[in-house]
Amino acid sequence: MAYKIGYIDPSFNTPEELIMAANLIPYRIFGDPTIDLMDANKFVPPNHCFWARNCLQRGLNGLDKEIKGIIITHACDCSNREYDIWFEHVSYDFYYYLNAPLKRDKLSLKFFINDLKELKFQLEEHFGVEITDKKLYEAINLTNEIRKLLKKISEYRNKGLLLGSEFHAIIKNAYKSDKKDVLHNLKEKLKKLEIKEPLPYVDGSKKRILLTGSILDDTEILKYLESLGFEIITDDLCIGTRYFHNKIEITGDPIKDIANFHLSKPPYSTEHPSSGRFDFIKGLAKKYQVQGVICLVQKFCEPLLYEYPFFRDSFKEMGMPFIFLEKEYKRDSYNQLTTKFEAFKEILGGVKK
Amino acid sequence: MGRHYLAIEQAYRDGTPTAWATSGTSVEMLYTFDVQPILPENAATISAAQKVSKKYIESAEDLGFSYDLCSYFKTNVGAMLNNAPIDLGGIKPPTFMVAADVICDTHVKWFQVQSQRYKVPLYIIDVPHVTSNTTNKQKEYYQSYVEEQMLELMDWISEITKKEYNEEKSREVITNSYELSEYWIKIFELRKTIPCPVSTKDTFGGIFPLFTMPGLKEPIRVFKKMYQETQERVDNGIGALENEQFRLLFSGIPFWYNLKFFGILEQWGAIIVFEPYTYSFGKFLDPSMSKEYIINNPIKAMAKIMLSFWYIYDLETRVREFKRVIKEWKIDGLILHNNLSCRPNSCGLYDLKQRLMEEEGIPSLVIESDMNDPRKMNEEQLKNKLESFMEILQKSKKR
Ligand code: SF4
Ligand code: SF4
């Protein structure tokens, strides 16, 4: 049985390839918006984001048996501070806090390389494996191939052949499964898409939108948006474009290549400078000619809450309809947003397609 | 404090460089370049003490900043929007800004927002997080990373101010900072005495030079005098409270708009004798930072301070340090402020409470409020909670 390393990452800076080269399966831990948070509430104060709290609850409830260690990757105060709580209350022999840098310059790159090397060392020591450059490049080639396929598949959202929610489920799966299976499934999916006729739902009444926000890991929220008449054409999410937008450039130093890859991805709101996030969204919105931008934020997600006025004003200046909504991390609460979304749909008005 | 704000006004009049800095960043580096530091957090506390923070916070919320964001940040945003005068916590856009993620994300996001708004250059220091299982080997490359950034910051400031870095000046500044902290820690040592000579009114009121003026000579004289007076009180057996019955620890930032609230403790003969928050700004607490070390390695020391800040200790170290404090300062109970503004501050409090009870038998009270937003303080509820807590303490002391 292949063992897994579970990782919590509010953005996406965890080196999957390093874990794979240790003969382990990287398994990104997502929340579950249907569970009760009783135990996590005993450890986490009420003003902390509910997504991170939910992941902790999942840990307290017990994760899959194959998971043999936990990595938590630096992004925001909630995830940072909750590492120690995981360490104290969720029992694993292997724990690593990855200090993914806040900045994206030469010094941070050097630091990130050091931290990745330390992770490599600790994985080797703990699991009694040797992570060679050869194995690292095998893993890199595999994830690069996956990214290439995902990029191709993502375009079918814009062709009316793939629902945003379907694509979301595909990426989520890619984060959790053995990458060899992922590759196989993606190839099959692409084959099917290539011969597929446009879906009947392209009836002109749907509103083409770009989806952004904090981590959105419940596919149901995308289905909910679709049920309201929105068509998710593109996104800048980590369970989305940020996962496959870039590829790992191969230079002969695999750890450095992985570090470089993460520091040159489109930025997230937890990084500095973060203004590039708007520029990236703007580029996507133009490229895919969306009619509006939906920004869905987890309640108490500070990094995003600080960005709101800037986003609002910048989209206004761009002439792009924009809605920013805070949401609870509870599936049965999504319906509470319906009135606001209906109003937003009205604003989007005429159909472009 | 007046002196600090006069110096700020003077700098604007003379057109000499000024910089906003978040607490925890190296103010010493700014003084090395004769840049006048301004700490928006500190200015925000003035707004609160002058009872105008609510108005400023609401202005920031009108602009779109959430009810749940840090109230220091919102006070600063609102004070700027309302052109607040200096005595109400108003400050002006500086020549440049320096922030770090050493204490919280807010610091980074705050300065991103304001530097963008006021078109002022910003340098961010990225300080890796030390957790319960960080190894010494990791701490070494964390230290190099921060050190390298300090050198980069040095060049950056040098370019803006058109001034060369001066090692002599740097030594002088860090030595002054060290001496200032030394007196502060000595005062804390004296607080171990029964009865405690200094109350929380004096420490919360006296801490500001540690934020804003570490590096200057004048505050050292003030602190030295404070220390001597404290020593005299100890020698004469004079306590800050006449009939000291209970010795408490208050963890977190106090409610600046209602500092007098702590007066309520007197009716039970209770006094706060230790605040991790004020203690942590006596920042040369890492035992490896001797005076000799900091004089010979000023930049390294500035980096080290950021990595060994008491205030952001990981849970394991925090529990250990709290236990030490409980013993040495003879603490009967803890009041832990679950600050609604502050995620880093509030996270881990429940574990702390539980472990101190289980392992030391020391009770804690968690109270929920906010340091600058009076809307989030329910005074009646707090009083009731305190009352019940004091009853518990009374009972446990009798036993
Ligand atoms: S939702 Fe926001 S606050 Fe929560 S973990 Fe993600 S970035 Fe952090
Ligand atoms: S109160 Fe907390 S969140 Fe606000 S600036 Fe201070 S440390 Fe940061």
mmCIF file of N, CA and C in Angstrom, chain A residues 41-48 74-78 80-85 87-89 95-97 99-103 105 107-108 110-111 114-115 118 121-122 269-275 299-300 302-303 305-310 312 326, chain B residues 63-66 68-70 73 101-106 108-110 112-113 116 122-126 128-133 135 137-138 141-142 145 148-149 152 312-316 338-344 346-348 350-351 354-355 368:
data_model
loop_
_atom_site.group_PDB
_atom_site.id
_atom_site.type_symbol
_atom_site.label_atom_id
_atom_site.label_comp_id
_atom_site.label_asym_id
_atom_site.label_seq_id
_atom_site.Cartn_x
_atom_site.Cartn_y
_atom_site.Cartn_z
ATOM 1 N N ASN A 41 -13.574 23.844 17.837
ATOM 2 C CA ASN A 41 -13.941 25.080 18.533
ATOM 3 C C ASN A 41 -13.352 25.147 19.937
ATOM 4 N N LYS A 42 -12.986 24.007 20.459
ATOM 5 C CA LYS A 42 -12.370 24.013 21.789
ATOM 6 C C LYS A 42 -10.938 24.537 21.730
ATOM 7 N N PHE A 43 -10.354 24.495 20.547
ATOM 8 C CA PHE A 43 -8.950 24.898 20.439
ATOM 9 C C PHE A 43 -8.751 26.205 19.675
ATOM 10 N N VAL A 44 -9.705 26.501 18.796
ATOM 11 C CA VAL A 44 -9.521 27.665 17.930
ATOM 12 C C VAL A 44 -10.528 28.749 18.318
ATOM 13 N N PRO A 45 -10.046 29.970 18.550
ATOM 14 C CA PRO A 45 -10.963 31.032 18.950
ATOM 15 C C PRO A 45 -11.968 31.388 17.850
ATOM 16 N N PRO A 46 -13.068 32.021 18.234
ATOM 17 C CA PRO A 46 -14.177 32.192 17.289
ATOM 18 C C PRO A 46 -13.877 33.076 16.079
ATOM 19 N N ASN A 47 -12.850 33.918 16.174
ATOM 20 C CA ASN A 47 -12.612 34.847 15.061
ATOM 21 C C ASN A 47 -11.647 34.300 14.008
ATOM 22 N N HIS A 48 -11.399 32.985 14.046
ATOM 23 C CA HIS A 48 -10.514 32.385 13.038
ATOM 24 C C HIS A 48 -11.316 31.819 11.882
ATOM 25 N N HIS A 74 3.056 27.558 5.105
ATOM 26 C CA HIS A 74 2.802 28.952 5.499
ATOM 27 C C HIS A 74 1.978 29.711 4.464
ATOM 28 N N ALA A 75 0.969 30.405 4.934
ATOM 29 C CA ALA A 75 0.231 31.324 4.069
ATOM 30 C C ALA A 75 -0.306 32.475 4.904
ATOM 31 N N CYS A 76 -1.117 32.149 5.917
ATOM 32 C CA CYS A 76 -1.768 33.215 6.675
ATOM 33 C C CYS A 76 -1.723 32.884 8.166
ATOM 34 N N ASP A 77 -2.106 33.852 8.984
ATOM 35 C CA ASP A 77 -2.051 33.664 10.441
ATOM 36 C C ASP A 77 -2.836 32.438 10.905
ATOM 37 N N CYS A 78 -3.995 32.202 10.294
ATOM 38 C CA CYS A 78 -4.821 31.086 10.770
ATOM 39 C C CYS A 78 -4.090 29.765 10.605
ATOM 40 N N ASN A 80 -0.904 29.315 10.062
ATOM 41 C CA ASN A 80 0.357 29.304 10.825
ATOM 42 C C ASN A 80 0.147 28.874 12.256
ATOM 43 N N ARG A 81 -0.795 29.572 12.884
ATOM 44 C CA ARG A 81 -0.958 29.366 14.324
ATOM 45 C C ARG A 81 -1.589 28.021 14.629
ATOM 46 N N GLU A 82 -2.365 27.521 13.682
ATOM 47 C CA GLU A 82 -3.028 26.255 13.966
ATOM 48 C C GLU A 82 -2.076 25.066 13.820
ATOM 49 N N TYR A 83 -0.915 25.314 13.243
ATOM 50 C CA TYR A 83 0.061 24.219 13.131
ATOM 51 C C TYR A 83 0.348 23.634 14.512
ATOM 52 N N ASP A 84 0.625 24.509 15.476
ATOM 53 C CA ASP A 84 0.975 24.032 16.820
ATOM 54 C C ASP A 84 -0.184 23.258 17.449
ATOM 55 N N ILE A 85 -1.389 23.629 17.096
ATOM 56 C CA ILE A 85 -2.557 22.932 17.653
ATOM 57 C C ILE A 85 -2.670 21.537 17.025
ATOM 58 N N PHE A 87 -0.134 19.905 15.929
ATOM 59 C CA PHE A 87 1.013 19.199 16.496
ATOM 60 C C PHE A 87 0.686 18.651 17.884
ATOM 61 N N GLU A 88 -0.075 19.407 18.621
ATOM 62 C CA GLU A 88 -0.401 19.026 20.001
ATOM 63 C C GLU A 88 -1.512 17.969 20.054
ATOM 64 N N HIS A 89 -2.480 18.093 19.150
ATOM 65 C CA HIS A 89 -3.682 17.267 19.324
ATOM 66 C C HIS A 89 -3.934 16.196 18.270
ATOM 67 N N TYR A 95 5.819 15.596 11.220
ATOM 68 C CA TYR A 95 5.213 16.917 11.074
ATOM 69 C C TYR A 95 6.239 17.872 10.492
ATOM 70 N N TYR A 96 5.847 18.638 9.505
ATOM 71 C CA TYR A 96 6.768 19.656 8.989
ATOM 72 C C TYR A 96 6.000 20.939 8.717
ATOM 73 N N TYR A 97 6.530 22.028 9.247
ATOM 74 C CA TYR A 97 5.959 23.339 8.914
ATOM 75 C C TYR A 97 6.811 23.932 7.811
ATOM 76 N N ASN A 99 7.915 26.826 5.602
ATOM 77 C CA ASN A 99 7.858 28.289 5.620
ATOM 78 C C ASN A 99 7.893 28.862 4.209
ATOM 79 N N ALA A 100 6.880 28.599 3.421
ATOM 80 C CA ALA A 100 6.842 29.164 2.068
ATOM 81 C C ALA A 100 6.948 30.682 2.209
ATOM 82 N N PRO A 101 7.883 31.295 1.480
ATOM 83 C CA PRO A 101 8.134 32.718 1.724
ATOM 84 C C PRO A 101 6.981 33.615 1.306
ATOM 85 N N LEU A 102 6.965 34.754 1.959
ATOM 86 C CA LEU A 102 5.951 35.769 1.695
ATOM 87 C C LEU A 102 6.269 36.507 0.401
ATOM 88 N N LYS A 103 7.579 36.637 0.147
ATOM 89 C CA LYS A 103 7.999 37.436 -1.003
ATOM 90 C C LYS A 103 8.437 36.524 -2.142
ATOM 91 N N ASP A 105 11.365 37.094 -4.324
ATOM 92 C CA ASP A 105 12.582 37.654 -4.899
ATOM 93 C C ASP A 105 13.747 36.684 -4.685
ATOM 94 N N LEU A 107 16.259 36.588 -2.536
ATOM 95 C CA LEU A 107 16.531 36.126 -1.177
ATOM 96 C C LEU A 107 15.501 35.097 -0.731
ATOM 97 N N SER A 108 14.235 35.333 -1.082
ATOM 98 C CA SER A 108 13.203 34.370 -0.679
ATOM 99 C C SER A 108 13.397 33.047 -1.407
ATOM 100 N N LYS A 110 16.233 31.753 -2.333
ATOM 101 C CA LYS A 110 17.340 31.065 -1.656
ATOM 102 C C LYS A 110 16.833 30.421 -0.359
ATOM 103 N N PHE A 111 16.033 31.173 0.371
ATOM 104 C CA PHE A 111 15.497 30.652 1.628
ATOM 105 C C PHE A 111 14.579 29.454 1.382
ATOM 106 N N ASN A 114 16.420 26.364 0.773
ATOM 107 C CA ASN A 114 16.919 25.791 2.034
ATOM 108 C C ASN A 114 15.829 25.037 2.777
ATOM 109 N N ASP A 115 14.648 25.615 2.791
ATOM 110 C CA ASP A 115 13.556 24.981 3.541
ATOM 111 C C ASP A 115 13.103 23.696 2.844
ATOM 112 N N GLU A 118 15.583 21.034 3.600
ATOM 113 C CA GLU A 118 15.381 20.509 4.956
ATOM 114 C C GLU A 118 14.204 19.525 4.968
ATOM 115 N N PHE A 121 15.448 16.374 3.545
ATOM 116 C CA PHE A 121 16.255 15.669 4.543
ATOM 117 C C PHE A 121 15.363 14.963 5.571
ATOM 118 N N GLN A 122 14.363 15.683 6.057
ATOM 119 C CA GLN A 122 13.508 15.091 7.095
ATOM 120 C C GLN A 122 12.654 13.946 6.552
ATOM 121 N N SER A 269 -3.326 36.317 -2.405
ATOM 122 C CA SER A 269 -3.439 37.490 -1.535
ATOM 123 C C SER A 269 -2.568 37.416 -0.284
ATOM 124 N N THR A 270 -2.024 36.247 0.016
ATOM 125 C CA THR A 270 -1.185 36.134 1.207
ATOM 126 C C THR A 270 0.269 36.483 0.891
ATOM 127 N N GLU A 271 0.542 36.825 -0.357
ATOM 128 C CA GLU A 271 1.935 37.068 -0.730
ATOM 129 C C GLU A 271 2.225 38.548 -0.935
ATOM 130 N N HIS A 272 3.506 38.840 -1.120
ATOM 131 C CA HIS A 272 3.889 40.230 -1.348
ATOM 132 C C HIS A 272 4.784 40.340 -2.568
ATOM 133 N N PRO A 273 4.553 41.268 -3.480
ATOM 134 C CA PRO A 273 3.378 42.129 -3.491
ATOM 135 C C PRO A 273 2.158 41.338 -3.944
ATOM 136 N N SER A 274 0.990 41.733 -3.460
ATOM 137 C CA SER A 274 -0.192 40.958 -3.822
ATOM 138 C C SER A 274 -0.999 41.642 -4.911
ATOM 139 N N SER A 275 -0.583 42.863 -5.268
ATOM 140 C CA SER A 275 -1.363 43.597 -6.273
ATOM 141 C C SER A 275 -1.343 42.865 -7.615
ATOM 142 N N LYS A 299 -15.489 33.404 5.570
ATOM 143 C CA LYS A 299 -15.662 34.354 6.661
ATOM 144 C C LYS A 299 -14.379 34.393 7.502
ATOM 145 N N PHE A 300 -13.977 35.574 7.911
ATOM 146 C CA PHE A 300 -12.759 35.831 8.701
ATOM 147 C C PHE A 300 -11.464 35.619 7.917
ATOM 148 N N GLU A 302 -8.793 37.093 6.556
ATOM 149 C CA GLU A 302 -8.200 38.432 6.545
ATOM 150 C C GLU A 302 -7.481 38.795 5.244
ATOM 151 N N PRO A 303 -6.615 37.912 4.735
ATOM 152 C CA PRO A 303 -5.869 38.323 3.546
ATOM 153 C C PRO A 303 -6.783 38.848 2.433
ATOM 154 N N LEU A 305 -10.031 39.971 2.958
ATOM 155 C CA LEU A 305 -10.834 41.107 3.430
ATOM 156 C C LEU A 305 -10.060 42.425 3.280
ATOM 157 N N TYR A 306 -8.748 42.337 3.435
ATOM 158 C CA TYR A 306 -7.934 43.549 3.247
ATOM 159 C C TYR A 306 -7.927 43.993 1.795
ATOM 160 N N GLU A 307 -8.120 43.058 0.877
ATOM 161 C CA GLU A 307 -8.019 43.391 -0.546
ATOM 162 C C GLU A 307 -9.311 43.997 -1.095
ATOM 163 N N TYR A 308 -10.406 43.819 -0.373
ATOM 164 C CA TYR A 308 -11.705 44.139 -0.970
ATOM 165 C C TYR A 308 -11.810 45.543 -1.580
ATOM 166 N N PRO A 309 -11.549 46.622 -0.818
ATOM 167 C CA PRO A 309 -11.732 47.934 -1.441
ATOM 168 C C PRO A 309 -10.878 48.120 -2.702
ATOM 169 N N PHE A 310 -9.663 47.563 -2.662
ATOM 170 C CA PHE A 310 -8.786 47.683 -3.838
ATOM 171 C C PHE A 310 -9.383 46.936 -5.027
ATOM 172 N N ARG A 312 -12.556 46.122 -5.471
ATOM 173 C CA ARG A 312 -13.796 46.793 -5.872
ATOM 174 C C ARG A 312 -13.486 48.003 -6.765
ATOM 175 N N GLU A 326 -18.782 37.319 1.508
ATOM 176 C CA GLU A 326 -18.219 36.426 2.519
ATOM 177 C C GLU A 326 -19.169 35.254 2.682
ATOM 178 N N LEU B 63 -15.485 52.657 4.118
ATOM 179 C CA LEU B 63 -14.679 52.514 2.903
ATOM 180 C C LEU B 63 -14.717 51.076 2.375
ATOM 181 N N GLY B 64 -15.178 50.154 3.207
ATOM 182 C CA GLY B 64 -15.307 48.771 2.743
ATOM 183 C C GLY B 64 -14.491 47.778 3.554
ATOM 184 N N PHE B 65 -13.784 48.245 4.584
ATOM 185 C CA PHE B 65 -12.999 47.314 5.389
ATOM 186 C C PHE B 65 -13.898 46.644 6.424
ATOM 187 N N SER B 66 -13.766 45.346 6.508
ATOM 188 C CA SER B 66 -14.696 44.529 7.280
ATOM 189 C C SER B 66 -14.679 44.826 8.775
ATOM 190 N N ASP B 68 -14.586 42.704 10.904
ATOM 191 C CA ASP B 68 -13.727 41.719 11.568
ATOM 192 C C ASP B 68 -12.231 42.007 11.455
ATOM 193 N N LEU B 69 -11.861 43.044 10.718
ATOM 194 C CA LEU B 69 -10.418 43.296 10.578
ATOM 195 C C LEU B 69 -9.859 44.025 11.803
ATOM 196 N N CYS B 70 -8.546 43.973 11.927
ATOM 197 C CA CYS B 70 -7.845 44.544 13.087
ATOM 198 C C CYS B 70 -8.204 46.024 13.288
ATOM 199 N N PHE B 73 -5.560 48.784 12.534
ATOM 200 C CA PHE B 73 -5.517 49.106 11.102
ATOM 201 C C PHE B 73 -6.632 50.087 10.749
ATOM 202 N N ASP B 101 6.173 40.348 8.712
ATOM 203 C CA ASP B 101 5.129 39.398 9.124
ATOM 204 C C ASP B 101 5.541 38.679 10.404
ATOM 205 N N VAL B 102 6.442 39.301 11.155
ATOM 206 C CA VAL B 102 6.911 38.628 12.357
ATOM 207 C C VAL B 102 5.776 38.394 13.353
ATOM 208 N N ILE B 103 4.896 39.387 13.512
ATOM 209 C CA ILE B 103 3.820 39.220 14.493
ATOM 210 C C ILE B 103 2.522 38.782 13.825
ATOM 211 N N CYS B 104 2.172 39.427 12.734
ATOM 212 C CA CYS B 104 0.870 39.105 12.124
ATOM 213 C C CYS B 104 0.858 39.434 10.638
ATOM 214 N N ASP B 105 -0.103 38.842 9.949
ATOM 215 C CA ASP B 105 -0.339 39.166 8.534
ATOM 216 C C ASP B 105 -0.841 40.577 8.375
ATOM 217 N N THR B 106 -1.622 40.990 9.390
ATOM 218 C CA THR B 106 -2.222 42.323 9.319
ATOM 219 C C THR B 106 -1.167 43.364 8.997
ATOM 220 N N VAL B 108 1.475 43.243 7.283
ATOM 221 C CA VAL B 108 1.835 43.261 5.869
ATOM 222 C C VAL B 108 0.685 43.828 5.031
ATOM 223 N N LYS B 109 -0.517 43.312 5.284
ATOM 224 C CA LYS B 109 -1.667 43.747 4.482
ATOM 225 C C LYS B 109 -1.937 45.241 4.721
ATOM 226 N N TRP B 110 -1.841 45.645 5.965
ATOM 227 C CA TRP B 110 -2.059 47.043 6.360
ATOM 228 C C TRP B 110 -1.152 47.979 5.553
ATOM 229 N N GLN B 112 0.548 47.260 2.886
ATOM 230 C CA GLN B 112 0.295 47.147 1.437
ATOM 231 C C GLN B 112 -0.813 48.139 1.067
ATOM 232 N N VAL B 113 -1.877 48.120 1.860
ATOM 233 C CA VAL B 113 -3.027 48.984 1.590
ATOM 234 C C VAL B 113 -2.611 50.456 1.639
ATOM 235 N N GLN B 116 -0.009 51.706 -0.995
ATOM 236 C CA GLN B 116 -0.645 51.836 -2.299
ATOM 237 C C GLN B 116 -1.472 53.132 -2.345
ATOM 238 N N LEU B 122 7.520 50.745 -0.038
ATOM 239 C CA LEU B 122 7.346 49.821 1.089
ATOM 240 C C LEU B 122 8.377 48.705 1.029
ATOM 241 N N TYR B 123 9.002 48.421 2.160
ATOM 242 C CA TYR B 123 9.864 47.238 2.258
ATOM 243 C C TYR B 123 9.242 46.275 3.255
ATOM 244 N N ILE B 124 9.129 45.012 2.840
ATOM 245 C CA ILE B 124 8.576 43.996 3.730
ATOM 246 C C ILE B 124 9.688 43.046 4.164
ATOM 247 N N ILE B 125 9.772 42.824 5.457
ATOM 248 C CA ILE B 125 10.716 41.825 5.971
ATOM 249 C C ILE B 125 9.923 40.542 6.220
ATOM 250 N N ASP B 126 10.366 39.491 5.577
ATOM 251 C CA ASP B 126 9.683 38.198 5.733
ATOM 252 C C ASP B 126 10.398 37.426 6.843
ATOM 253 N N PRO B 128 10.467 34.052 8.984
ATOM 254 C CA PRO B 128 9.902 32.699 9.058
ATOM 255 C C PRO B 128 9.298 32.412 10.428
ATOM 256 N N HIS B 129 8.295 31.563 10.431
ATOM 257 C CA HIS B 129 7.623 31.241 11.696
ATOM 258 C C HIS B 129 8.299 30.091 12.411
ATOM 259 N N VAL B 130 8.567 30.317 13.663
ATOM 260 C CA VAL B 130 9.140 29.254 14.490
ATOM 261 C C VAL B 130 7.954 28.530 15.131
ATOM 262 N N THR B 131 7.938 27.211 15.011
ATOM 263 C CA THR B 131 6.812 26.447 15.556
ATOM 264 C C THR B 131 7.292 25.509 16.666
ATOM 265 N N SER B 132 6.369 24.735 17.184
ATOM 266 C CA SER B 132 6.705 23.858 18.305
ATOM 267 C C SER B 132 7.794 22.838 17.975
ATOM 268 N N ASN B 133 7.990 22.507 16.691
ATOM 269 C CA ASN B 133 9.037 21.518 16.391
ATOM 270 C C ASN B 133 10.102 22.041 15.426
ATOM 271 N N THR B 135 13.657 22.985 14.353
ATOM 272 C CA THR B 135 14.949 22.512 14.885
ATOM 273 C C THR B 135 15.967 23.666 14.904
ATOM 274 N N LYS B 137 18.810 23.639 13.529
ATOM 275 C CA LYS B 137 19.350 23.765 12.169
ATOM 276 C C LYS B 137 18.449 24.699 11.339
ATOM 277 N N GLN B 138 17.141 24.518 11.492
ATOM 278 C CA GLN B 138 16.220 25.388 10.752
ATOM 279 C C GLN B 138 16.371 26.837 11.215
ATOM 280 N N TYR B 141 19.124 28.754 9.334
ATOM 281 C CA TYR B 141 18.896 29.373 8.017
ATOM 282 C C TYR B 141 17.747 30.379 8.040
ATOM 283 N N TYR B 142 16.889 30.287 9.034
ATOM 284 C CA TYR B 142 15.889 31.353 9.213
ATOM 285 C C TYR B 142 16.633 32.659 9.525
ATOM 286 N N TYR B 145 18.334 34.199 6.572
ATOM 287 C CA TYR B 145 17.354 34.831 5.671
ATOM 288 C C TYR B 145 16.987 36.234 6.179
ATOM 289 N N GLU B 148 19.983 38.588 5.816
ATOM 290 C CA GLU B 148 20.190 39.041 4.434
ATOM 291 C C GLU B 148 19.185 40.125 4.063
ATOM 292 N N GLN B 149 17.984 39.977 4.570
ATOM 293 C CA GLN B 149 16.987 41.010 4.278
ATOM 294 C C GLN B 149 17.339 42.319 4.980
ATOM 295 N N GLU B 152 19.715 44.011 2.872
ATOM 296 C CA GLU B 152 19.027 44.565 1.696
ATOM 297 C C GLU B 152 18.260 45.830 2.082
ATOM 298 N N ILE B 312 5.552 36.152 20.017
ATOM 299 C CA ILE B 312 5.074 35.232 18.983
ATOM 300 C C ILE B 312 5.577 33.818 19.224
ATOM 301 N N TYR B 313 5.948 33.529 20.443
ATOM 302 C CA TYR B 313 6.454 32.195 20.732
ATOM 303 C C TYR B 313 5.475 31.118 20.288
ATOM 304 N N ASP B 314 6.030 30.015 19.859
ATOM 305 C CA ASP B 314 5.219 28.859 19.521
ATOM 306 C C ASP B 314 4.582 28.320 20.798
ATOM 307 N N LEU B 315 3.605 27.483 20.624
ATOM 308 C CA LEU B 315 2.795 27.032 21.756
ATOM 309 C C LEU B 315 3.636 26.350 22.841
ATOM 310 N N GLU B 316 4.539 25.472 22.406
ATOM 311 C CA GLU B 316 5.356 24.733 23.382
ATOM 312 C C GLU B 316 6.172 25.691 24.241
ATOM 313 N N ASN B 338 -8.826 37.301 24.730
ATOM 314 C CA ASN B 338 -9.081 36.789 23.394
ATOM 315 C C ASN B 338 -9.503 37.981 22.550
ATOM 316 N N ASN B 339 -8.501 38.566 21.910
ATOM 317 C CA ASN B 339 -8.672 39.839 21.226
ATOM 318 C C ASN B 339 -9.297 39.610 19.850
ATOM 319 N N LEU B 340 -10.499 40.155 19.660
ATOM 320 C CA LEU B 340 -11.214 39.887 18.410
ATOM 321 C C LEU B 340 -10.512 40.479 17.191
ATOM 322 N N SER B 341 -9.613 41.416 17.428
ATOM 323 C CA SER B 341 -8.868 42.004 16.317
ATOM 324 C C SER B 341 -7.738 41.107 15.844
ATOM 325 N N CYS B 342 -7.309 40.245 16.747
ATOM 326 C CA CYS B 342 -5.964 39.729 16.590
ATOM 327 C C CYS B 342 -5.898 38.211 16.591
ATOM 328 N N ARG B 343 -5.779 37.641 15.399
ATOM 329 C CA ARG B 343 -5.755 36.187 15.294
ATOM 330 C C ARG B 343 -4.490 35.563 15.911
ATOM 331 N N PRO B 344 -3.317 36.142 15.622
ATOM 332 C CA PRO B 344 -2.128 35.495 16.205
ATOM 333 C C PRO B 344 -2.150 35.518 17.729
ATOM 334 N N SER B 346 -4.818 35.499 19.701
ATOM 335 C CA SER B 346 -5.856 34.706 20.339
ATOM 336 C C SER B 346 -5.658 33.206 20.125
ATOM 337 N N CYS B 347 -4.957 32.843 19.060
ATOM 338 C CA CYS B 347 -4.821 31.415 18.783
ATOM 339 C C CYS B 347 -3.893 30.756 19.806
ATOM 340 N N GLY B 348 -4.322 29.626 20.317
ATOM 341 C CA GLY B 348 -3.501 28.907 21.292
ATOM 342 C C GLY B 348 -3.883 29.221 22.730
ATOM 343 N N TYR B 350 -6.642 28.736 24.322
ATOM 344 C CA TYR B 350 -7.397 27.670 24.978
ATOM 345 C C TYR B 350 -6.471 26.549 25.450
ATOM 346 N N ASP B 351 -5.475 26.257 24.604
ATOM 347 C CA ASP B 351 -4.511 25.232 24.994
ATOM 348 C C ASP B 351 -3.698 25.679 26.193
ATOM 349 N N GLN B 354 -5.760 25.417 29.290
ATOM 350 C CA GLN B 354 -5.949 24.036 29.719
ATOM 351 C C GLN B 354 -4.665 23.448 30.314
ATOM 352 N N ARG B 355 -3.554 23.703 29.642
ATOM 353 C CA ARG B 355 -2.306 23.092 30.126
ATOM 354 C C ARG B 355 -1.852 23.691 31.447
ATOM 355 N N GLU B 368 -13.304 38.018 26.162
ATOM 356 C CA GLU B 368 -13.369 38.381 24.760
ATOM 357 C C GLU B 368 -13.604 39.884 24.631
#
